[in-house]
Amino acid sequence: MWVPVKHKSSGGRRPKRKVYHRVHELDKVMDFQKKPALILQLKSIIQSQKHQSLLLRDLEKEVGFVQKWNFMAAIEKYPSIFYVGGGNRTPPFVTLAEKAKKVAREEAEAKDLMEPILVKNLRKLLMLSVDCRVPLENIEFIESELGLPNDFKTSLLPKYPEIFSVKEVSGKLYLHLENWDSSIAVTAREEQLGGEGISAPSGLGNKVRISKDGNFLGPHAFRMSFPAGFRPNTSYLDQLERWQKMDFPSPYLNARRFDIADPKARKRVVAVLHELLSLTMQKRMTSSQLDAFHSEYFLPSKLLLCLIKHPGIFYITNKGARSTVFLKEAYDGLNLINKCPLLLFNDKFVALSGRREMNSCNAMHSP
């Protein structure tokens, strides 16, 4: 998704082209996820079988003819994870190697640790919406990003009838919020500022100047991370300073109350996008996934332009099958800074392949 933004020209001069600076580390994240995704998908396929093993002849039925060869290559390349048995009169099959089976048993504990995180994040997702409800198909569209199990409709939602319900509205199933919880109507940005001791205006806002990297110490500021090669001039920094100082309504207040033409309401939209990405496991979503929530969160019609206008907060990469939007502050180079229990388990399992973990120093953290 490459979108050059042209400035209007004057005096007959050729319009200048605004360069969208690439962040190569985040581009590489998309490349580096391919092998782990393949390993984890094959693990799930094997575990879903009745006897925890898959006949190789049935692999094509599970993944298709083209992808079958990628999985066959992975089976051959990682004998420490996948064991191939059979022969003579027994058709060849693949199962998890003994060491992989041992590590795989730890997944149940990781999922138990994930459940309260998932319930909280799903609740917050509904609280962000204008009617405290979201089409169920939209939740299914981002279930992997949230870390929800494939069967969350039957395994998770019925356990919390006091929080969630599924109701039909105009022929479409919606996930409804049954109870509002003011204690969690706090954004990840606010929690981070609170952890840094910045929870309310100190009266020094006018004395503190913005740094050249765009960061500003204040209760209404967003953490910035400009791409390499991005050189903001004084005028840009002055505008950014005014924007960083400007207060704005909470994303958890109903969007219908605000006029999108109001600069504070537009800043609130940035906060909504920031919070949406913060609720995902890897702090990223495809642009189509974000756009799927357009109606529920009153997102701008020109969503892409909104993201591009804030290169210190968001990054859009074309790597992978679809364009992906990253929350930049969540990454340190290639590494996701805080990982939830499920991602930590995935890292441990994939490490059996000999792949060096990209973020081995992380402590267990909820998203």
Short mmCIF file of C-alpha atoms in Angstrom, two decimals:
data_model
loop_
_atom_site.label_atom_id
_atom_site.label_comp_id
_atom_site.label_asym_id
_atom_site.label_seq_id
_atom_site.Cartn_x
_atom_site.Cartn_y
_atom_site.Cartn_z
CA MET A 1 0.00 0.00 0.00
CA TRP A 2 2.21 2.83 -1.27
CA VAL A 3 0.54 6.19 -1.09
CA PRO A 4 2.62 9.19 -2.13
CA VAL A 5 1.15 12.41 -0.76
CA LYS A 6 1.53 15.45 -2.97
CA HIS A 7 1.56 19.02 -1.73
CA LYS A 8 -0.32 21.69 -3.60
CA SER A 9 1.94 23.80 -5.74
CA SER A 10 1.95 27.53 -6.27
CA GLY A 11 3.53 29.81 -8.84
CA GLY A 12 3.54 27.14 -11.51
CA ARG A 13 6.16 25.05 -9.73
CA ARG A 14 6.03 21.27 -9.84
CA PRO A 15 4.32 19.87 -6.72
CA LYS A 16 6.66 18.30 -4.22
CA ARG A 17 6.29 14.70 -3.33
CA LYS A 18 6.20 13.82 0.33
CA VAL A 19 8.33 10.75 0.99
CA TYR A 20 6.95 8.06 3.27
CA HIS A 21 10.04 6.95 5.18
CA ARG A 22 10.42 3.22 5.59
CA VAL A 23 11.24 1.58 8.90
CA HIS A 24 13.30 -1.38 7.79
CA GLU A 25 13.21 -3.14 11.17
CA LEU A 26 9.41 -3.28 11.12
CA ASP A 27 9.45 -4.41 7.48
CA LYS A 28 11.73 -7.25 8.58
CA VAL A 29 9.32 -8.22 11.37
CA MET A 30 6.84 -9.24 8.69
CA ASP A 31 9.50 -11.30 6.89
CA PHE A 32 10.72 -12.99 10.07
CA GLN A 33 7.23 -14.07 11.14
CA LYS A 34 6.75 -16.39 8.16
CA LYS A 35 8.69 -19.36 9.52
CA PRO A 36 7.24 -19.22 13.06
CA ALA A 37 3.73 -18.86 11.64
CA LEU A 38 4.25 -21.97 9.51
CA ILE A 39 5.58 -24.00 12.45
CA LEU A 40 2.77 -22.93 14.77
CA GLN A 41 0.10 -23.59 12.17
CA LEU A 42 1.38 -27.10 11.55
CA LYS A 43 1.51 -27.70 15.31
CA SER A 44 -2.16 -26.68 15.58
CA ILE A 45 -3.15 -28.92 12.68
CA ILE A 46 -1.41 -31.92 14.22
CA GLN A 47 -2.95 -31.26 17.64
CA SER A 48 -6.42 -30.99 16.13
CA GLN A 49 -6.22 -34.56 14.82
CA LYS A 50 -7.87 -37.36 16.75
CA HIS A 51 -4.62 -39.19 17.49
CA GLN A 52 -2.33 -36.12 17.49
CA SER A 53 -0.83 -37.20 14.19
CA LEU A 54 -1.52 -36.37 10.56
CA LEU A 55 -1.18 -38.63 7.55
CA LEU A 56 1.08 -36.87 5.07
CA ARG A 57 -1.35 -37.68 2.28
CA ASP A 58 -3.98 -35.61 4.15
CA LEU A 59 -1.78 -32.52 4.48
CA GLU A 60 -3.05 -31.13 1.17
CA LYS A 61 -6.64 -31.30 2.45
CA GLU A 62 -5.64 -29.12 5.41
CA VAL A 63 -3.53 -26.44 3.70
CA GLY A 64 -4.07 -26.74 -0.05
CA PHE A 65 -1.83 -27.96 -2.85
CA VAL A 66 0.48 -24.94 -3.05
CA GLN A 67 1.07 -24.52 0.69
CA LYS A 68 1.55 -28.26 1.14
CA TRP A 69 5.10 -28.02 -0.20
CA ASN A 70 6.05 -25.29 2.29
CA PHE A 71 4.82 -27.47 5.13
CA MET A 72 6.59 -30.54 3.76
CA ALA A 73 9.82 -28.51 3.68
CA ALA A 74 9.28 -27.46 7.30
CA ILE A 75 8.68 -31.06 8.38
CA GLU A 76 11.94 -32.11 6.76
CA LYS A 77 13.90 -29.10 8.05
CA TYR A 78 12.85 -29.26 11.71
CA PRO A 79 13.14 -32.86 12.97
CA SER A 80 13.48 -31.46 16.49
CA ILE A 81 9.82 -30.40 16.24
CA PHE A 82 8.20 -32.79 13.75
CA TYR A 83 8.64 -36.55 13.69
CA VAL A 84 7.78 -38.55 10.58
CA GLY A 85 6.77 -42.17 11.11
CA GLY A 86 5.22 -45.02 9.17
CA GLY A 87 6.50 -47.09 6.30
CA ASN A 88 6.01 -50.55 4.90
CA ARG A 89 2.27 -51.17 5.36
CA THR A 90 1.72 -48.08 7.53
CA PRO A 91 1.14 -44.86 5.61
CA PRO A 92 3.63 -42.11 6.52
CA PHE A 93 2.45 -39.64 9.12
CA VAL A 94 3.77 -36.63 11.00
CA THR A 95 3.44 -35.93 14.71
CA LEU A 96 5.25 -33.76 17.23
CA ALA A 97 8.70 -34.92 18.34
CA GLU A 98 9.02 -35.87 22.01
CA LYS A 99 10.71 -32.63 23.05
CA ALA A 100 8.10 -30.62 21.16
CA LYS A 101 5.31 -32.56 22.90
CA LYS A 102 6.83 -31.67 26.26
CA VAL A 103 6.95 -27.96 25.45
CA ALA A 104 3.47 -28.09 23.89
CA ARG A 105 2.03 -29.17 27.25
CA GLU A 106 2.90 -25.72 28.60
CA GLU A 107 0.41 -24.13 26.20
CA ALA A 108 -2.49 -24.96 28.51
CA GLU A 109 -0.95 -22.86 31.29
CA ALA A 110 -0.33 -20.00 28.86
CA LYS A 111 -3.97 -20.10 27.76
CA ASP A 112 -5.15 -20.05 31.37
CA LEU A 113 -3.04 -16.95 31.97
CA MET A 114 -4.44 -15.40 28.80
CA GLU A 115 -8.12 -15.74 29.72
CA PRO A 116 -8.41 -12.72 32.06
CA ILE A 117 -6.40 -10.66 29.58
CA LEU A 118 -8.69 -11.67 26.72
CA VAL A 119 -11.85 -10.92 28.72
CA LYS A 120 -10.54 -7.48 29.69
CA ASN A 121 -9.38 -6.59 26.17
CA LEU A 122 -12.58 -7.83 24.55
CA ARG A 123 -14.58 -5.80 27.05
CA LYS A 124 -12.51 -2.69 26.28
CA LEU A 125 -12.99 -3.29 22.56
CA LEU A 126 -16.75 -3.12 23.06
CA MET A 127 -16.48 -0.12 25.38
CA LEU A 128 -14.70 1.81 22.63
CA SER A 129 -17.61 1.37 20.23
CA VAL A 130 -20.42 3.92 20.01
CA ASP A 131 -23.17 1.44 20.92
CA CYS A 132 -21.12 -0.95 23.09
CA ARG A 133 -21.57 -3.63 20.47
CA VAL A 134 -19.55 -4.94 17.54
CA PRO A 135 -20.56 -7.32 14.73
CA LEU A 136 -19.48 -10.83 15.71
CA GLU A 137 -17.93 -11.28 12.27
CA ASN A 138 -15.61 -8.34 13.02
CA ILE A 139 -14.40 -10.01 16.20
CA GLU A 140 -13.80 -13.22 14.22
CA PHE A 141 -11.88 -11.15 11.65
CA ILE A 142 -9.31 -10.14 14.29
CA GLU A 143 -9.50 -13.14 16.64
CA SER A 144 -5.91 -14.17 15.91
CA GLU A 145 -4.63 -10.64 16.54
CA LEU A 146 -6.45 -10.52 19.88
CA GLY A 147 -5.25 -14.01 20.83
CA LEU A 148 -8.77 -15.43 21.00
CA PRO A 149 -9.16 -19.19 20.50
CA ASN A 150 -10.93 -20.28 17.32
CA ASP A 151 -13.87 -21.50 19.36
CA PHE A 152 -14.15 -18.39 21.57
CA LYS A 153 -17.90 -18.16 20.82
CA THR A 154 -18.50 -21.44 22.65
CA SER A 155 -15.47 -21.75 24.94
CA LEU A 156 -15.10 -18.18 26.27
CA LEU A 157 -18.21 -16.03 25.84
CA PRO A 158 -20.69 -18.36 27.64
CA LYS A 159 -18.46 -18.29 30.73
CA TYR A 160 -19.09 -14.56 31.18
CA PRO A 161 -22.84 -13.94 30.63
CA GLU A 162 -22.66 -10.95 32.99
CA ILE A 163 -20.24 -9.24 30.57
CA PHE A 164 -21.02 -10.52 27.05
CA SER A 165 -24.06 -11.52 25.07
CA VAL A 166 -24.67 -12.30 21.39
CA LYS A 167 -27.80 -10.72 19.92
CA GLU A 168 -29.19 -10.39 16.44
CA VAL A 169 -29.68 -6.84 15.12
CA SER A 170 -31.14 -6.32 11.64
CA GLY A 171 -30.27 -9.87 10.65
CA LYS A 172 -26.66 -9.64 11.84
CA LEU A 173 -25.15 -11.13 15.00
CA TYR A 174 -23.51 -8.65 17.36
CA LEU A 175 -21.39 -9.10 20.45
CA HIS A 176 -22.93 -6.85 23.12
CA LEU A 177 -21.44 -5.47 26.31
CA GLU A 178 -23.74 -6.21 29.26
CA ASN A 179 -21.87 -4.25 31.93
CA TRP A 180 -19.70 -1.14 31.70
CA ASP A 181 -16.61 -1.08 33.91
CA SER A 182 -15.27 2.43 34.51
CA SER A 183 -12.14 1.05 36.17
CA ILE A 184 -10.83 -0.25 32.82
CA ALA A 185 -11.91 2.77 30.75
CA VAL A 186 -8.27 3.81 30.78
CA THR A 187 -6.13 3.72 27.66
CA ALA A 188 -2.75 2.04 27.34
CA ARG A 189 -1.30 5.51 26.73
CA GLU A 190 -2.72 6.78 30.03
CA GLU A 191 -1.50 3.70 31.90
CA GLN A 192 1.99 4.25 30.53
CA LEU A 193 1.98 7.91 31.52
CA GLY A 194 0.71 6.95 34.97
CA GLY A 195 3.60 4.54 35.30
CA GLU A 196 5.95 7.38 34.47
CA GLY A 197 4.31 9.61 37.07
CA ILE A 198 2.50 11.82 34.57
CA SER A 199 -1.18 11.66 35.39
CA ALA A 200 -2.35 15.26 35.50
CA PRO A 201 -1.25 18.67 34.23
CA SER A 202 1.57 19.97 36.40
CA GLY A 203 1.33 23.62 35.47
CA LEU A 204 4.72 23.44 33.76
CA GLY A 205 3.35 22.61 30.32
CA ASN A 206 4.16 26.00 28.83
CA LYS A 207 7.74 25.86 30.11
CA VAL A 208 8.59 22.41 28.78
CA ARG A 209 9.65 22.39 25.14
CA ILE A 210 9.25 19.54 22.71
CA SER A 211 12.42 17.65 21.83
CA LYS A 212 13.66 17.22 18.27
CA ASP A 213 12.47 13.63 18.29
CA GLY A 214 8.90 14.88 18.75
CA ASN A 215 8.50 13.69 22.34
CA PHE A 216 6.93 15.92 24.93
CA LEU A 217 6.43 15.47 28.66
CA GLY A 218 2.75 16.01 29.28
CA PRO A 219 -0.55 14.25 30.11
CA HIS A 220 -1.96 14.66 26.58
CA ALA A 221 1.16 13.65 24.66
CA PHE A 222 1.81 10.56 22.55
CA ARG A 223 5.15 8.82 22.42
CA MET A 224 6.89 9.54 19.12
CA SER A 225 9.42 7.55 17.15
CA PHE A 226 10.33 9.24 13.90
CA PRO A 227 11.73 7.03 11.13
CA ALA A 228 15.39 7.27 10.20
CA GLY A 229 15.90 10.00 7.65
CA PHE A 230 12.92 12.02 8.87
CA ARG A 231 14.18 15.51 9.65
CA PRO A 232 11.39 17.73 11.04
CA ASN A 233 11.97 21.45 10.64
CA THR A 234 11.21 24.09 13.27
CA SER A 235 7.75 24.83 11.86
CA TYR A 236 6.79 21.15 12.00
CA LEU A 237 8.02 20.83 15.59
CA ASP A 238 6.12 23.95 16.64
CA GLN A 239 2.90 22.51 15.20
CA LEU A 240 3.60 19.14 16.79
CA GLU A 241 4.24 20.79 20.16
CA ARG A 242 0.86 22.51 20.06
CA TRP A 243 -0.73 19.17 19.10
CA GLN A 244 1.07 17.28 21.87
CA LYS A 245 -0.08 19.85 24.47
CA MET A 246 -3.70 19.88 23.28
CA ASP A 247 -6.12 18.02 25.51
CA PHE A 248 -8.72 15.72 23.94
CA PRO A 249 -11.70 13.57 24.96
CA SER A 250 -11.14 10.01 26.10
CA PRO A 251 -11.57 7.29 23.46
CA TYR A 252 -13.98 5.67 25.92
CA LEU A 253 -16.41 8.58 25.63
CA ASN A 254 -19.09 8.15 22.97
CA ALA A 255 -17.89 9.46 19.60
CA ARG A 256 -21.36 10.84 18.80
CA ARG A 257 -20.75 13.62 21.30
CA PHE A 258 -17.99 15.20 19.22
CA ASP A 259 -17.71 17.10 15.95
CA ILE A 260 -14.99 15.51 13.83
CA ALA A 261 -14.11 18.99 12.53
CA ASP A 262 -12.91 19.87 16.03
CA PRO A 263 -9.10 19.42 16.29
CA LYS A 264 -9.58 17.81 19.71
CA ALA A 265 -11.97 15.26 18.21
CA ARG A 266 -9.44 14.50 15.47
CA LYS A 267 -6.76 13.92 18.09
CA ARG A 268 -9.21 11.63 19.87
CA VAL A 269 -9.41 9.52 16.67
CA VAL A 270 -5.63 9.04 16.86
CA ALA A 271 -6.10 7.90 20.45
CA VAL A 272 -8.80 5.41 19.39
CA LEU A 273 -6.49 3.89 16.76
CA HIS A 274 -3.66 3.81 19.30
CA GLU A 275 -5.90 1.98 21.78
CA LEU A 276 -7.20 -0.49 19.19
CA LEU A 277 -3.66 -1.51 18.26
CA SER A 278 -2.71 -1.68 21.95
CA LEU A 279 -5.41 -4.30 22.52
CA THR A 280 -3.82 -6.72 20.05
CA MET A 281 -1.14 -9.21 21.05
CA GLN A 282 1.50 -7.91 18.64
CA LYS A 283 0.34 -4.28 18.54
CA ARG A 284 -0.45 -4.44 14.85
CA MET A 285 -3.40 -5.03 12.54
CA THR A 286 -3.86 -5.07 8.80
CA SER A 287 -5.33 -1.91 7.33
CA SER A 288 -8.42 -3.86 6.25
CA GLN A 289 -8.95 -5.08 9.82
CA LEU A 290 -8.81 -1.53 11.14
CA ASP A 291 -11.16 -0.36 8.43
CA ALA A 292 -13.66 -3.08 9.39
CA PHE A 293 -14.36 -1.09 12.57
CA HIS A 294 -15.07 2.11 10.69
CA SER A 295 -18.75 2.35 11.68
CA GLU A 296 -18.41 1.11 15.26
CA TYR A 297 -15.71 3.64 16.18
CA PHE A 298 -16.59 6.52 13.82
CA LEU A 299 -13.18 6.29 12.16
CA PRO A 300 -12.41 8.89 9.47
CA SER A 301 -13.30 8.13 5.86
CA LYS A 302 -9.67 8.79 4.92
CA LEU A 303 -8.23 6.41 7.50
CA LEU A 304 -5.02 5.81 5.56
CA LEU A 305 -4.28 9.53 5.41
CA CYS A 306 -4.86 9.83 9.16
CA LEU A 307 -2.28 7.11 9.80
CA ILE A 308 0.25 8.59 7.38
CA LYS A 309 -0.05 12.02 9.00
CA HIS A 310 1.33 10.58 12.24
CA PRO A 311 4.60 8.82 11.25
CA GLY A 312 5.90 9.07 14.80
CA ILE A 313 3.03 6.95 16.15
CA PHE A 314 2.03 4.55 13.37
CA TYR A 315 3.90 2.73 10.62
CA ILE A 316 2.37 1.10 7.56
CA THR A 317 4.30 -1.66 5.85
CA ASN A 318 3.57 -3.35 2.54
CA LYS A 319 5.49 -6.46 3.53
CA GLY A 320 3.42 -9.60 3.72
CA ALA A 321 0.21 -10.49 1.92
CA ARG A 322 -1.57 -7.35 3.19
CA SER A 323 -0.56 -3.90 4.35
CA THR A 324 -0.08 -3.83 8.11
CA VAL A 325 -0.27 -0.97 10.61
CA PHE A 326 2.19 -1.05 13.53
CA LEU A 327 2.04 0.84 16.81
CA LYS A 328 5.65 2.01 16.73
CA GLU A 329 6.19 2.58 20.44
CA ALA A 330 5.51 -1.12 21.08
CA TYR A 331 8.70 -2.14 19.26
CA ASP A 332 12.38 -1.76 19.94
CA GLY A 333 13.91 -2.41 16.56
CA LEU A 334 12.72 -5.89 15.56
CA ASN A 335 11.51 -6.77 19.02
CA LEU A 336 8.06 -6.46 20.53
CA ILE A 337 8.79 -4.91 23.93
CA ASN A 338 6.04 -6.55 26.04
CA LYS A 339 4.72 -10.01 25.28
CA CYS A 340 1.65 -11.75 26.59
CA PRO A 341 1.81 -15.34 27.93
CA LEU A 342 0.69 -16.87 24.61
CA LEU A 343 3.41 -15.09 22.64
CA LEU A 344 6.02 -16.16 25.18
CA PHE A 345 4.89 -19.77 24.78
CA ASN A 346 5.00 -19.45 20.98
CA ASP A 347 8.56 -18.13 21.20
CA LYS A 348 9.60 -21.08 23.34
CA PHE A 349 8.03 -23.61 20.99
CA VAL A 350 9.48 -22.03 17.83
CA ALA A 351 12.91 -21.87 19.53
CA LEU A 352 13.02 -25.68 19.22
CA SER A 353 13.74 -25.11 15.55
CA GLY A 354 17.02 -23.46 16.48
CA ARG A 355 15.58 -20.05 15.70
CA ARG A 356 17.02 -17.42 17.98
CA GLU A 357 14.25 -15.65 19.88
CA MET A 358 13.91 -12.04 18.78
CA ASN A 359 12.99 -10.90 22.27
CA SER A 360 14.36 -13.35 24.78
CA CYS A 361 14.82 -10.72 27.50
CA ASN A 362 11.09 -10.04 27.90
CA ALA A 363 9.37 -10.75 31.15
CA MET A 364 5.82 -12.07 31.02
CA HIS A 365 3.57 -9.08 30.36
CA SER A 366 -0.05 -8.63 29.46
CA PRO A 367 -0.87 -6.62 26.32
#
